[in-house]
């Protein structure tokens, strides 16, 4: 069976995932376009890695960049942030996009060795992360989380995000995850020089007069250009690969 399972409901992002798999940029596997609410534990049997809300595969890419082997078990999932984001409707737990219960049910029944996740870092999301914390600890997992901005890893913007980990090996975490379990802020990469992955970004003067950065080759939108709109939406929903890599590395150093 394929090494990795990718669950992604957006057709454009799912096609992007398949292209990345074919090109060898992320762990080999299969893409399931059903809602996570329709996925059962039986569907996941035999997979070494499972990536939910997979987007364009950045968690898999970041795991590789951090030195996490494709054949080492892991689950990841960045639940939709819109219910708890300033850019969303602010409906919170009443929002139909609040899909943590479905993700948690799969964790509860399958008991993966380790789970990585990410969520928007905002006061509106505090209750969400408290729920995740309580849920995974009820299963015996050790839990750690820490918020930090993308600027902390060299990005030219803040984009505060909260990264979390749930580890089934609770005993080793009591001593190893001191920083994460305490909830203290970290200065990512402050102990050594770090390359700046965004140094080659193009600077574009937009109609509102503001200067924004874009990846070379990424086309700006024009009226009726739905393909590029889908591309920008998929990229905009993706996590920061460098930030995820730094977080994964910190966990790997502990275990």
PDB file of C-alpha atoms in Angstrom:
ATOM      1  CA  UNK A   1       0.000   0.000   0.000  1.00  0.00           C
ATOM      2  CA  UNK A   2       1.067   3.605  -0.482  1.00  0.00           C
ATOM      3  CA  UNK A   3       3.165   5.071   2.299  1.00  0.00           C
ATOM      4  CA  UNK A   4       1.093   8.215   2.817  1.00  0.00           C
ATOM      5  CA  UNK A   5      -2.590   9.101   2.878  1.00  0.00           C
ATOM      6  CA  UNK A   6      -3.612  12.643   1.928  1.00  0.00           C
ATOM      7  CA  UNK A   7      -7.124  13.883   2.665  1.00  0.00           C
ATOM      8  CA  UNK A   8      -8.065  17.069   0.793  1.00  0.00           C
ATOM      9  CA  UNK A   9     -11.570  18.107  -0.218  1.00  0.00           C
ATOM     10  CA  UNK A  10     -10.637  20.920  -2.641  1.00  0.00           C
ATOM     11  CA  UNK A  11     -10.279  19.466  -6.185  1.00  0.00           C
ATOM     12  CA  UNK A  12      -7.634  21.967  -7.277  1.00  0.00           C
ATOM     13  CA  UNK A  13      -5.455  21.349  -4.221  1.00  0.00           C
ATOM     14  CA  UNK A  14      -5.977  17.587  -4.595  1.00  0.00           C
ATOM     15  CA  UNK A  15      -4.730  17.738  -8.195  1.00  0.00           C
ATOM     16  CA  UNK A  16      -1.753  19.783  -7.002  1.00  0.00           C
ATOM     17  CA  UNK A  17      -1.008  17.082  -4.417  1.00  0.00           C
ATOM     18  CA  UNK A  18      -1.010  14.372  -7.066  1.00  0.00           C
ATOM     19  CA  UNK A  19       1.406  16.395  -9.185  1.00  0.00           C
ATOM     20  CA  UNK A  20       3.730  16.855  -6.198  1.00  0.00           C
ATOM     21  CA  UNK A  21       3.602  13.129  -5.434  1.00  0.00           C
ATOM     22  CA  UNK A  22       4.361  12.256  -9.056  1.00  0.00           C
ATOM     23  CA  UNK A  23       7.272  14.701  -9.096  1.00  0.00           C
ATOM     24  CA  UNK A  24       8.670  13.209  -5.882  1.00  0.00           C
ATOM     25  CA  UNK A  25       8.461  16.432  -3.858  1.00  0.00           C
ATOM     26  CA  UNK A  26       6.394  14.886  -1.057  1.00  0.00           C
ATOM     27  CA  UNK A  27       5.950  11.389   0.342  1.00  0.00           C
ATOM     28  CA  UNK A  28       4.455   8.902  -2.138  1.00  0.00           C
ATOM     29  CA  UNK A  29       0.850   8.059  -1.484  1.00  0.00           C
ATOM     30  CA  UNK A  30      -2.780   8.470  -2.477  1.00  0.00           C
ATOM     31  CA  UNK A  31      -5.161  11.416  -2.334  1.00  0.00           C
ATOM     32  CA  UNK A  32      -8.693  11.072  -0.955  1.00  0.00           C
ATOM     33  CA  UNK A  33     -11.040  13.951  -1.866  1.00  0.00           C
ATOM     34  CA  UNK A  34     -13.834  13.019   0.536  1.00  0.00           C
ATOM     35  CA  UNK A  35     -14.673  15.110   3.567  1.00  0.00           C
ATOM     36  CA  UNK A  36     -12.830  14.030   6.690  1.00  0.00           C
ATOM     37  CA  UNK A  37     -16.280  13.402   8.172  1.00  0.00           C
ATOM     38  CA  UNK A  38     -16.710  10.536   5.683  1.00  0.00           C
ATOM     39  CA  UNK A  39     -13.357   8.881   6.457  1.00  0.00           C
ATOM     40  CA  UNK A  40     -13.367   5.798   8.679  1.00  0.00           C
ATOM     41  CA  UNK A  41     -10.484   4.153  10.559  1.00  0.00           C
ATOM     42  CA  UNK A  42     -10.636   1.224   8.130  1.00  0.00           C
ATOM     43  CA  UNK A  43      -9.765   3.621   5.296  1.00  0.00           C
ATOM     44  CA  UNK A  44      -6.465   4.433   7.007  1.00  0.00           C
ATOM     45  CA  UNK A  45      -5.192   0.933   7.677  1.00  0.00           C
ATOM     46  CA  UNK A  46      -1.797   0.225   6.145  1.00  0.00           C
ATOM     47  CA  UNK A  47      -0.744   3.853   5.741  1.00  0.00           C
ATOM     48  CA  UNK A  48       2.425   4.970   7.491  1.00  0.00           C
ATOM     49  CA  UNK A  49       1.646   8.678   7.328  1.00  0.00           C
ATOM     50  CA  UNK A  50      -1.745  10.398   7.250  1.00  0.00           C
ATOM     51  CA  UNK A  51      -2.138  14.050   6.322  1.00  0.00           C
ATOM     52  CA  UNK A  52      -5.563  15.621   6.868  1.00  0.00           C
ATOM     53  CA  UNK A  53      -6.623  18.994   5.476  1.00  0.00           C
ATOM     54  CA  UNK A  54      -3.560  18.284   3.351  1.00  0.00           C
ATOM     55  CA  UNK A  55      -3.778  21.365   1.135  1.00  0.00           C
ATOM     56  CA  UNK A  56      -0.766  21.361  -1.157  1.00  0.00           C
ATOM     57  CA  UNK A  57       1.252  18.942   0.955  1.00  0.00           C
ATOM     58  CA  UNK A  58       3.370  21.354   2.972  1.00  0.00           C
ATOM     59  CA  UNK A  59       3.356  19.210   6.110  1.00  0.00           C
ATOM     60  CA  UNK A  60       4.833  16.285   4.154  1.00  0.00           C
ATOM     61  CA  UNK A  61       7.371  18.594   2.536  1.00  0.00           C
ATOM     62  CA  UNK A  62       8.335  20.134   5.890  1.00  0.00           C
ATOM     63  CA  UNK A  63       8.721  16.696   7.474  1.00  0.00           C
ATOM     64  CA  UNK A  64      11.172  15.731   4.750  1.00  0.00           C
ATOM     65  CA  UNK A  65      13.063  19.008   5.103  1.00  0.00           C
ATOM     66  CA  UNK A  66      13.366  18.386   8.835  1.00  0.00           C
ATOM     67  CA  UNK A  67      14.794  14.913   8.223  1.00  0.00           C
ATOM     68  CA  UNK A  68      11.671  12.920   9.129  1.00  0.00           C
ATOM     69  CA  UNK A  69      11.752   9.739   6.977  1.00  0.00           C
ATOM     70  CA  UNK A  70       8.786   8.897   4.751  1.00  0.00           C
ATOM     71  CA  UNK A  71       8.517   5.499   6.450  1.00  0.00           C
ATOM     72  CA  UNK A  72       8.328   6.910   9.994  1.00  0.00           C
ATOM     73  CA  UNK A  73       4.734   7.028  11.286  1.00  0.00           C
ATOM     74  CA  UNK A  74       3.148  10.444  11.745  1.00  0.00           C
ATOM     75  CA  UNK A  75      -0.178  12.200  11.364  1.00  0.00           C
ATOM     76  CA  UNK A  76      -0.669  15.864  10.556  1.00  0.00           C
ATOM     77  CA  UNK A  77      -3.658  18.139  10.339  1.00  0.00           C
ATOM     78  CA  UNK A  78      -4.203  21.877  10.122  1.00  0.00           C
ATOM     79  CA  UNK A  79      -7.908  22.210  10.838  1.00  0.00           C
ATOM     80  CA  UNK A  80      -9.662  25.096   9.045  1.00  0.00           C
ATOM     81  CA  UNK A  81      -8.854  28.383  10.744  1.00  0.00           C
ATOM     82  CA  UNK A  82     -11.789  30.409   9.404  1.00  0.00           C
ATOM     83  CA  UNK A  83     -14.108  29.749  12.386  1.00  0.00           C
ATOM     84  CA  UNK A  84     -11.488  31.294  14.683  1.00  0.00           C
ATOM     85  CA  UNK A  85      -9.821  33.797  12.372  1.00  0.00           C
ATOM     86  CA  UNK A  86     -10.396  37.542  12.131  1.00  0.00           C
ATOM     87  CA  UNK A  87     -10.859  36.993   8.393  1.00  0.00           C
ATOM     88  CA  UNK A  88     -13.645  34.459   8.941  1.00  0.00           C
ATOM     89  CA  UNK A  89     -17.234  34.791  10.122  1.00  0.00           C
ATOM     90  CA  UNK A  90     -16.269  34.381  13.757  1.00  0.00           C
ATOM     91  CA  UNK A  91     -18.829  31.626  14.302  1.00  0.00           C
ATOM     92  CA  UNK A  92     -16.359  29.568  16.320  1.00  0.00           C
ATOM     93  CA  UNK A  93     -17.558  26.129  17.355  1.00  0.00           C
ATOM     94  CA  UNK A  94     -20.892  26.715  15.606  1.00  0.00           C
ATOM     95  CA  UNK A  95     -19.165  27.028  12.226  1.00  0.00           C
ATOM     96  CA  UNK A  96     -19.630  24.008   9.949  1.00  0.00           C
ATOM     97  CA  UNK A  97     -15.906  24.225   9.205  1.00  0.00           C
ATOM     98  CA  UNK A  98     -15.083  23.367  12.825  1.00  0.00           C
ATOM     99  CA  UNK A  99     -13.844  19.882  11.969  1.00  0.00           C
ATOM    100  CA  UNK A 100     -11.696  19.056  14.971  1.00  0.00           C
ATOM    101  CA  UNK A 101     -14.353  16.606  16.296  1.00  0.00           C
ATOM    102  CA  UNK A 102     -14.026  14.505  13.120  1.00  0.00           C
ATOM    103  CA  UNK A 103     -10.218  14.626  13.269  1.00  0.00           C
ATOM    104  CA  UNK A 104     -10.230  13.756  16.967  1.00  0.00           C
ATOM    105  CA  UNK A 105     -12.515  10.772  16.419  1.00  0.00           C
ATOM    106  CA  UNK A 106     -10.001   9.300  13.961  1.00  0.00           C
ATOM    107  CA  UNK A 107      -7.151   9.951  16.398  1.00  0.00           C
ATOM    108  CA  UNK A 108      -9.164   8.300  19.165  1.00  0.00           C
ATOM    109  CA  UNK A 109      -9.840   5.162  17.145  1.00  0.00           C
ATOM    110  CA  UNK A 110      -6.483   4.817  15.351  1.00  0.00           C
ATOM    111  CA  UNK A 111      -4.120   6.083  18.092  1.00  0.00           C
ATOM    112  CA  UNK A 112      -1.277   7.374  15.868  1.00  0.00           C
ATOM    113  CA  UNK A 113       2.155   7.586  17.503  1.00  0.00           C
ATOM    114  CA  UNK A 114       2.491  11.324  16.987  1.00  0.00           C
ATOM    115  CA  UNK A 115       0.320  14.104  15.564  1.00  0.00           C
ATOM    116  CA  UNK A 116       1.426  17.536  14.367  1.00  0.00           C
ATOM    117  CA  UNK A 117      -1.022  20.376  13.877  1.00  0.00           C
ATOM    118  CA  UNK A 118      -1.325  24.113  13.346  1.00  0.00           C
ATOM    119  CA  UNK A 119      -3.918  26.798  13.942  1.00  0.00           C
ATOM    120  CA  UNK A 120      -4.209  30.553  13.754  1.00  0.00           C
ATOM    121  CA  UNK A 121      -2.754  32.225  16.852  1.00  0.00           C
ATOM    122  CA  UNK A 122      -5.511  34.520  18.081  1.00  0.00           C
ATOM    123  CA  UNK A 123      -7.612  35.031  21.188  1.00  0.00           C
ATOM    124  CA  UNK A 124     -10.577  33.621  19.293  1.00  0.00           C
ATOM    125  CA  UNK A 125      -8.673  30.344  18.884  1.00  0.00           C
ATOM    126  CA  UNK A 126      -7.741  29.988  22.571  1.00  0.00           C
ATOM    127  CA  UNK A 127     -10.856  27.950  23.339  1.00  0.00           C
ATOM    128  CA  UNK A 128     -10.141  25.736  20.324  1.00  0.00           C
ATOM    129  CA  UNK A 129      -6.595  24.908  21.432  1.00  0.00           C
ATOM    130  CA  UNK A 130      -7.877  24.265  24.979  1.00  0.00           C
ATOM    131  CA  UNK A 131     -10.318  21.740  23.506  1.00  0.00           C
ATOM    132  CA  UNK A 132      -7.589  20.020  21.473  1.00  0.00           C
ATOM    133  CA  UNK A 133      -5.349  19.925  24.541  1.00  0.00           C
ATOM    134  CA  UNK A 134      -8.045  18.388  26.735  1.00  0.00           C
ATOM    135  CA  UNK A 135      -9.155  15.894  24.091  1.00  0.00           C
ATOM    136  CA  UNK A 136      -5.726  14.435  23.315  1.00  0.00           C
ATOM    137  CA  UNK A 137      -4.713  14.349  26.977  1.00  0.00           C
ATOM    138  CA  UNK A 138      -7.883  12.366  27.691  1.00  0.00           C
ATOM    139  CA  UNK A 139      -6.403   9.688  25.410  1.00  0.00           C
ATOM    140  CA  UNK A 140      -3.092   9.679  27.286  1.00  0.00           C
ATOM    141  CA  UNK A 141      -1.123  11.809  24.820  1.00  0.00           C
ATOM    142  CA  UNK A 142       1.412  14.388  25.918  1.00  0.00           C
ATOM    143  CA  UNK A 143       0.560  17.755  24.405  1.00  0.00           C
ATOM    144  CA  UNK A 144       2.700  20.756  23.590  1.00  0.00           C
ATOM    145  CA  UNK A 145       2.052  23.946  21.673  1.00  0.00           C
ATOM    146  CA  UNK A 146       3.789  27.196  20.918  1.00  0.00           C
ATOM    147  CA  UNK A 147       2.824  30.288  18.899  1.00  0.00           C
ATOM    148  CA  UNK A 148       5.332  32.160  16.795  1.00  0.00           C
ATOM    149  CA  UNK A 149       5.231  34.392  13.708  1.00  0.00           C
ATOM    150  CA  UNK A 150       6.490  33.525  10.247  1.00  0.00           C
ATOM    151  CA  UNK A 151       8.810  36.503  10.658  1.00  0.00           C
ATOM    152  CA  UNK A 152      10.623  34.404  13.259  1.00  0.00           C
ATOM    153  CA  UNK A 153      11.937  32.190  10.471  1.00  0.00           C
ATOM    154  CA  UNK A 154      12.794  34.967   8.050  1.00  0.00           C
ATOM    155  CA  UNK A 155       9.473  35.663   6.322  1.00  0.00           C
ATOM    156  CA  UNK A 156       8.694  39.274   5.377  1.00  0.00           C
ATOM    157  CA  UNK A 157       5.374  39.192   7.280  1.00  0.00           C
ATOM    158  CA  UNK A 158       4.082  38.278  10.746  1.00  0.00           C
ATOM    159  CA  UNK A 159       1.382  35.609  10.149  1.00  0.00           C
ATOM    160  CA  UNK A 160       1.190  34.391  13.717  1.00  0.00           C
ATOM    161  CA  UNK A 161       0.449  30.681  13.916  1.00  0.00           C
ATOM    162  CA  UNK A 162       0.260  28.186  16.748  1.00  0.00           C
ATOM    163  CA  UNK A 163       1.951  24.826  16.194  1.00  0.00           C
ATOM    164  CA  UNK A 164       1.073  21.856  18.358  1.00  0.00           C
ATOM    165  CA  UNK A 165       2.116  18.248  18.852  1.00  0.00           C
ATOM    166  CA  UNK A 166       0.466  15.267  20.525  1.00  0.00           C
ATOM    167  CA  UNK A 167       2.799  12.379  21.414  1.00  0.00           C
ATOM    168  CA  UNK A 168       1.554   8.957  22.479  1.00  0.00           C
ATOM    169  CA  UNK A 169       4.833   8.320  24.337  1.00  0.00           C
ATOM    170  CA  UNK A 170       3.891  10.489  27.281  1.00  0.00           C
ATOM    171  CA  UNK A 171       6.734   9.407  29.569  1.00  0.00           C
ATOM    172  CA  UNK A 172       9.518  10.710  27.362  1.00  0.00           C
ATOM    173  CA  UNK A 173       7.697  14.010  26.959  1.00  0.00           C
ATOM    174  CA  UNK A 174       7.613  14.856  30.658  1.00  0.00           C
ATOM    175  CA  UNK A 175      11.294  15.747  30.485  1.00  0.00           C
ATOM    176  CA  UNK A 176      11.784  16.500  26.812  1.00  0.00           C
ATOM    177  CA  UNK A 177       8.989  18.942  26.001  1.00  0.00           C
ATOM    178  CA  UNK A 178       9.708  21.459  28.760  1.00  0.00           C
ATOM    179  CA  UNK A 179       9.507  24.518  26.506  1.00  0.00           C
ATOM    180  CA  UNK A 180       6.466  23.367  24.554  1.00  0.00           C
ATOM    181  CA  UNK A 181       4.545  22.207  27.600  1.00  0.00           C
ATOM    182  CA  UNK A 182       5.207  25.485  29.388  1.00  0.00           C
ATOM    183  CA  UNK A 183       3.743  27.486  26.522  1.00  0.00           C
ATOM    184  CA  UNK A 184       6.692  29.882  26.487  1.00  0.00           C
ATOM    185  CA  UNK A 185       7.564  31.893  23.414  1.00  0.00           C
ATOM    186  CA  UNK A 186      10.521  30.632  21.381  1.00  0.00           C
ATOM    187  CA  UNK A 187      12.994  32.551  19.303  1.00  0.00           C
ATOM    188  CA  UNK A 188      13.119  30.235  16.314  1.00  0.00           C
ATOM    189  CA  UNK A 189      16.558  29.986  14.791  1.00  0.00           C
ATOM    190  CA  UNK A 190      18.053  32.644  17.075  1.00  0.00           C
ATOM    191  CA  UNK A 191      21.067  30.532  18.005  1.00  0.00           C
ATOM    192  CA  UNK A 192      22.514  30.251  14.519  1.00  0.00           C
ATOM    193  CA  UNK A 193      22.456  32.029  11.173  1.00  0.00           C
ATOM    194  CA  UNK A 194      19.540  30.954   9.008  1.00  0.00           C
ATOM    195  CA  UNK A 195      19.009  31.332   5.327  1.00  0.00           C
ATOM    196  CA  UNK A 196      16.146  33.566   4.224  1.00  0.00           C
ATOM    197  CA  UNK A 197      13.909  31.471   1.920  1.00  0.00           C
ATOM    198  CA  UNK A 198      12.020  34.565   0.744  1.00  0.00           C
ATOM    199  CA  UNK A 199      15.076  36.504  -0.445  1.00  0.00           C
ATOM    200  CA  UNK A 200      14.276  35.812  -4.109  1.00  0.00           C
ATOM    201  CA  UNK A 201      10.638  36.922  -3.936  1.00  0.00           C
ATOM    202  CA  UNK A 202       9.434  39.483  -6.467  1.00  0.00           C
ATOM    203  CA  UNK A 203       8.236  42.831  -5.107  1.00  0.00           C
ATOM    204  CA  UNK A 204       5.043  43.991  -6.805  1.00  0.00           C
ATOM    205  CA  UNK A 205       3.438  47.431  -6.543  1.00  0.00           C
ATOM    206  CA  UNK A 206      -0.303  46.783  -6.246  1.00  0.00           C
ATOM    207  CA  UNK A 207      -3.184  49.089  -7.305  1.00  0.00           C
ATOM    208  CA  UNK A 208      -3.636  50.220  -3.685  1.00  0.00           C
ATOM    209  CA  UNK A 209      -0.070  51.510  -3.676  1.00  0.00           C
ATOM    210  CA  UNK A 210       1.225  48.860  -1.291  1.00  0.00           C
ATOM    211  CA  UNK A 211       4.209  46.671  -2.113  1.00  0.00           C
ATOM    212  CA  UNK A 212       3.593  42.955  -1.818  1.00  0.00           C
ATOM    213  CA  UNK A 213       5.832  39.955  -2.341  1.00  0.00           C
ATOM    214  CA  UNK A 214       5.045  37.066  -4.634  1.00  0.00           C
ATOM    215  CA  UNK A 215       6.805  33.930  -5.733  1.00  0.00           C
ATOM    216  CA  UNK A 216       8.398  34.289  -9.183  1.00  0.00           C
ATOM    217  CA  UNK A 217       5.980  32.997 -11.813  1.00  0.00           C
ATOM    218  CA  UNK A 218       2.863  33.469  -9.681  1.00  0.00           C
ATOM    219  CA  UNK A 219       0.440  35.415 -11.873  1.00  0.00           C
ATOM    220  CA  UNK A 220      -1.627  38.257 -10.437  1.00  0.00           C
ATOM    221  CA  UNK A 221      -5.395  38.016 -10.821  1.00  0.00           C
ATOM    222  CA  UNK A 222      -7.428  39.460 -13.644  1.00  0.00           C
ATOM    223  CA  UNK A 223     -11.210  39.470 -13.991  1.00  0.00           C
ATOM    224  CA  UNK A 224     -12.543  36.023 -14.861  1.00  0.00           C
ATOM    225  CA  UNK A 225      -9.228  34.219 -14.283  1.00  0.00           C
ATOM    226  CA  UNK A 226     -10.549  31.384 -12.133  1.00  0.00           C
ATOM    227  CA  UNK A 227      -7.487  29.140 -12.548  1.00  0.00           C
ATOM    228  CA  UNK A 228      -5.153  31.667 -10.974  1.00  0.00           C
ATOM    229  CA  UNK A 229      -7.734  32.367  -8.265  1.00  0.00           C
ATOM    230  CA  UNK A 230      -7.691  28.674  -7.341  1.00  0.00           C
ATOM    231  CA  UNK A 231      -3.897  28.714  -7.345  1.00  0.00           C
ATOM    232  CA  UNK A 232      -3.737  31.697  -5.012  1.00  0.00           C
ATOM    233  CA  UNK A 233      -6.386  30.211  -2.707  1.00  0.00           C
ATOM    234  CA  UNK A 234      -4.466  26.936  -2.402  1.00  0.00           C
ATOM    235  CA  UNK A 235      -1.185  28.729  -1.754  1.00  0.00           C
ATOM    236  CA  UNK A 236      -2.808  31.140   0.694  1.00  0.00           C
ATOM    237  CA  UNK A 237      -4.314  28.305   2.731  1.00  0.00           C
ATOM    238  CA  UNK A 238      -0.965  26.514   3.016  1.00  0.00           C
ATOM    239  CA  UNK A 239       1.110  26.531   6.173  1.00  0.00           C
ATOM    240  CA  UNK A 240       4.562  28.117   6.259  1.00  0.00           C
ATOM    241  CA  UNK A 241       6.974  25.322   5.327  1.00  0.00           C
ATOM    242  CA  UNK A 242       9.962  26.878   7.076  1.00  0.00           C
ATOM    243  CA  UNK A 243       8.019  27.469  10.296  1.00  0.00           C
ATOM    244  CA  UNK A 244       6.675  23.902  10.261  1.00  0.00           C
ATOM    245  CA  UNK A 245      10.183  22.577   9.621  1.00  0.00           C
ATOM    246  CA  UNK A 246      11.604  24.489  12.598  1.00  0.00           C
ATOM    247  CA  UNK A 247       8.823  23.183  14.842  1.00  0.00           C
ATOM    248  CA  UNK A 248       9.303  19.586  13.679  1.00  0.00           C
ATOM    249  CA  UNK A 249      13.056  19.861  14.221  1.00  0.00           C
ATOM    250  CA  UNK A 250      12.506  21.062  17.793  1.00  0.00           C
ATOM    251  CA  UNK A 251      10.288  18.050  18.480  1.00  0.00           C
ATOM    252  CA  UNK A 252      12.767  15.652  16.861  1.00  0.00           C
ATOM    253  CA  UNK A 253      15.537  16.996  19.083  1.00  0.00           C
ATOM    254  CA  UNK A 254      13.379  16.114  22.081  1.00  0.00           C
ATOM    255  CA  UNK A 255      12.527  12.569  21.053  1.00  0.00           C
TER     256      UNK A 255
END
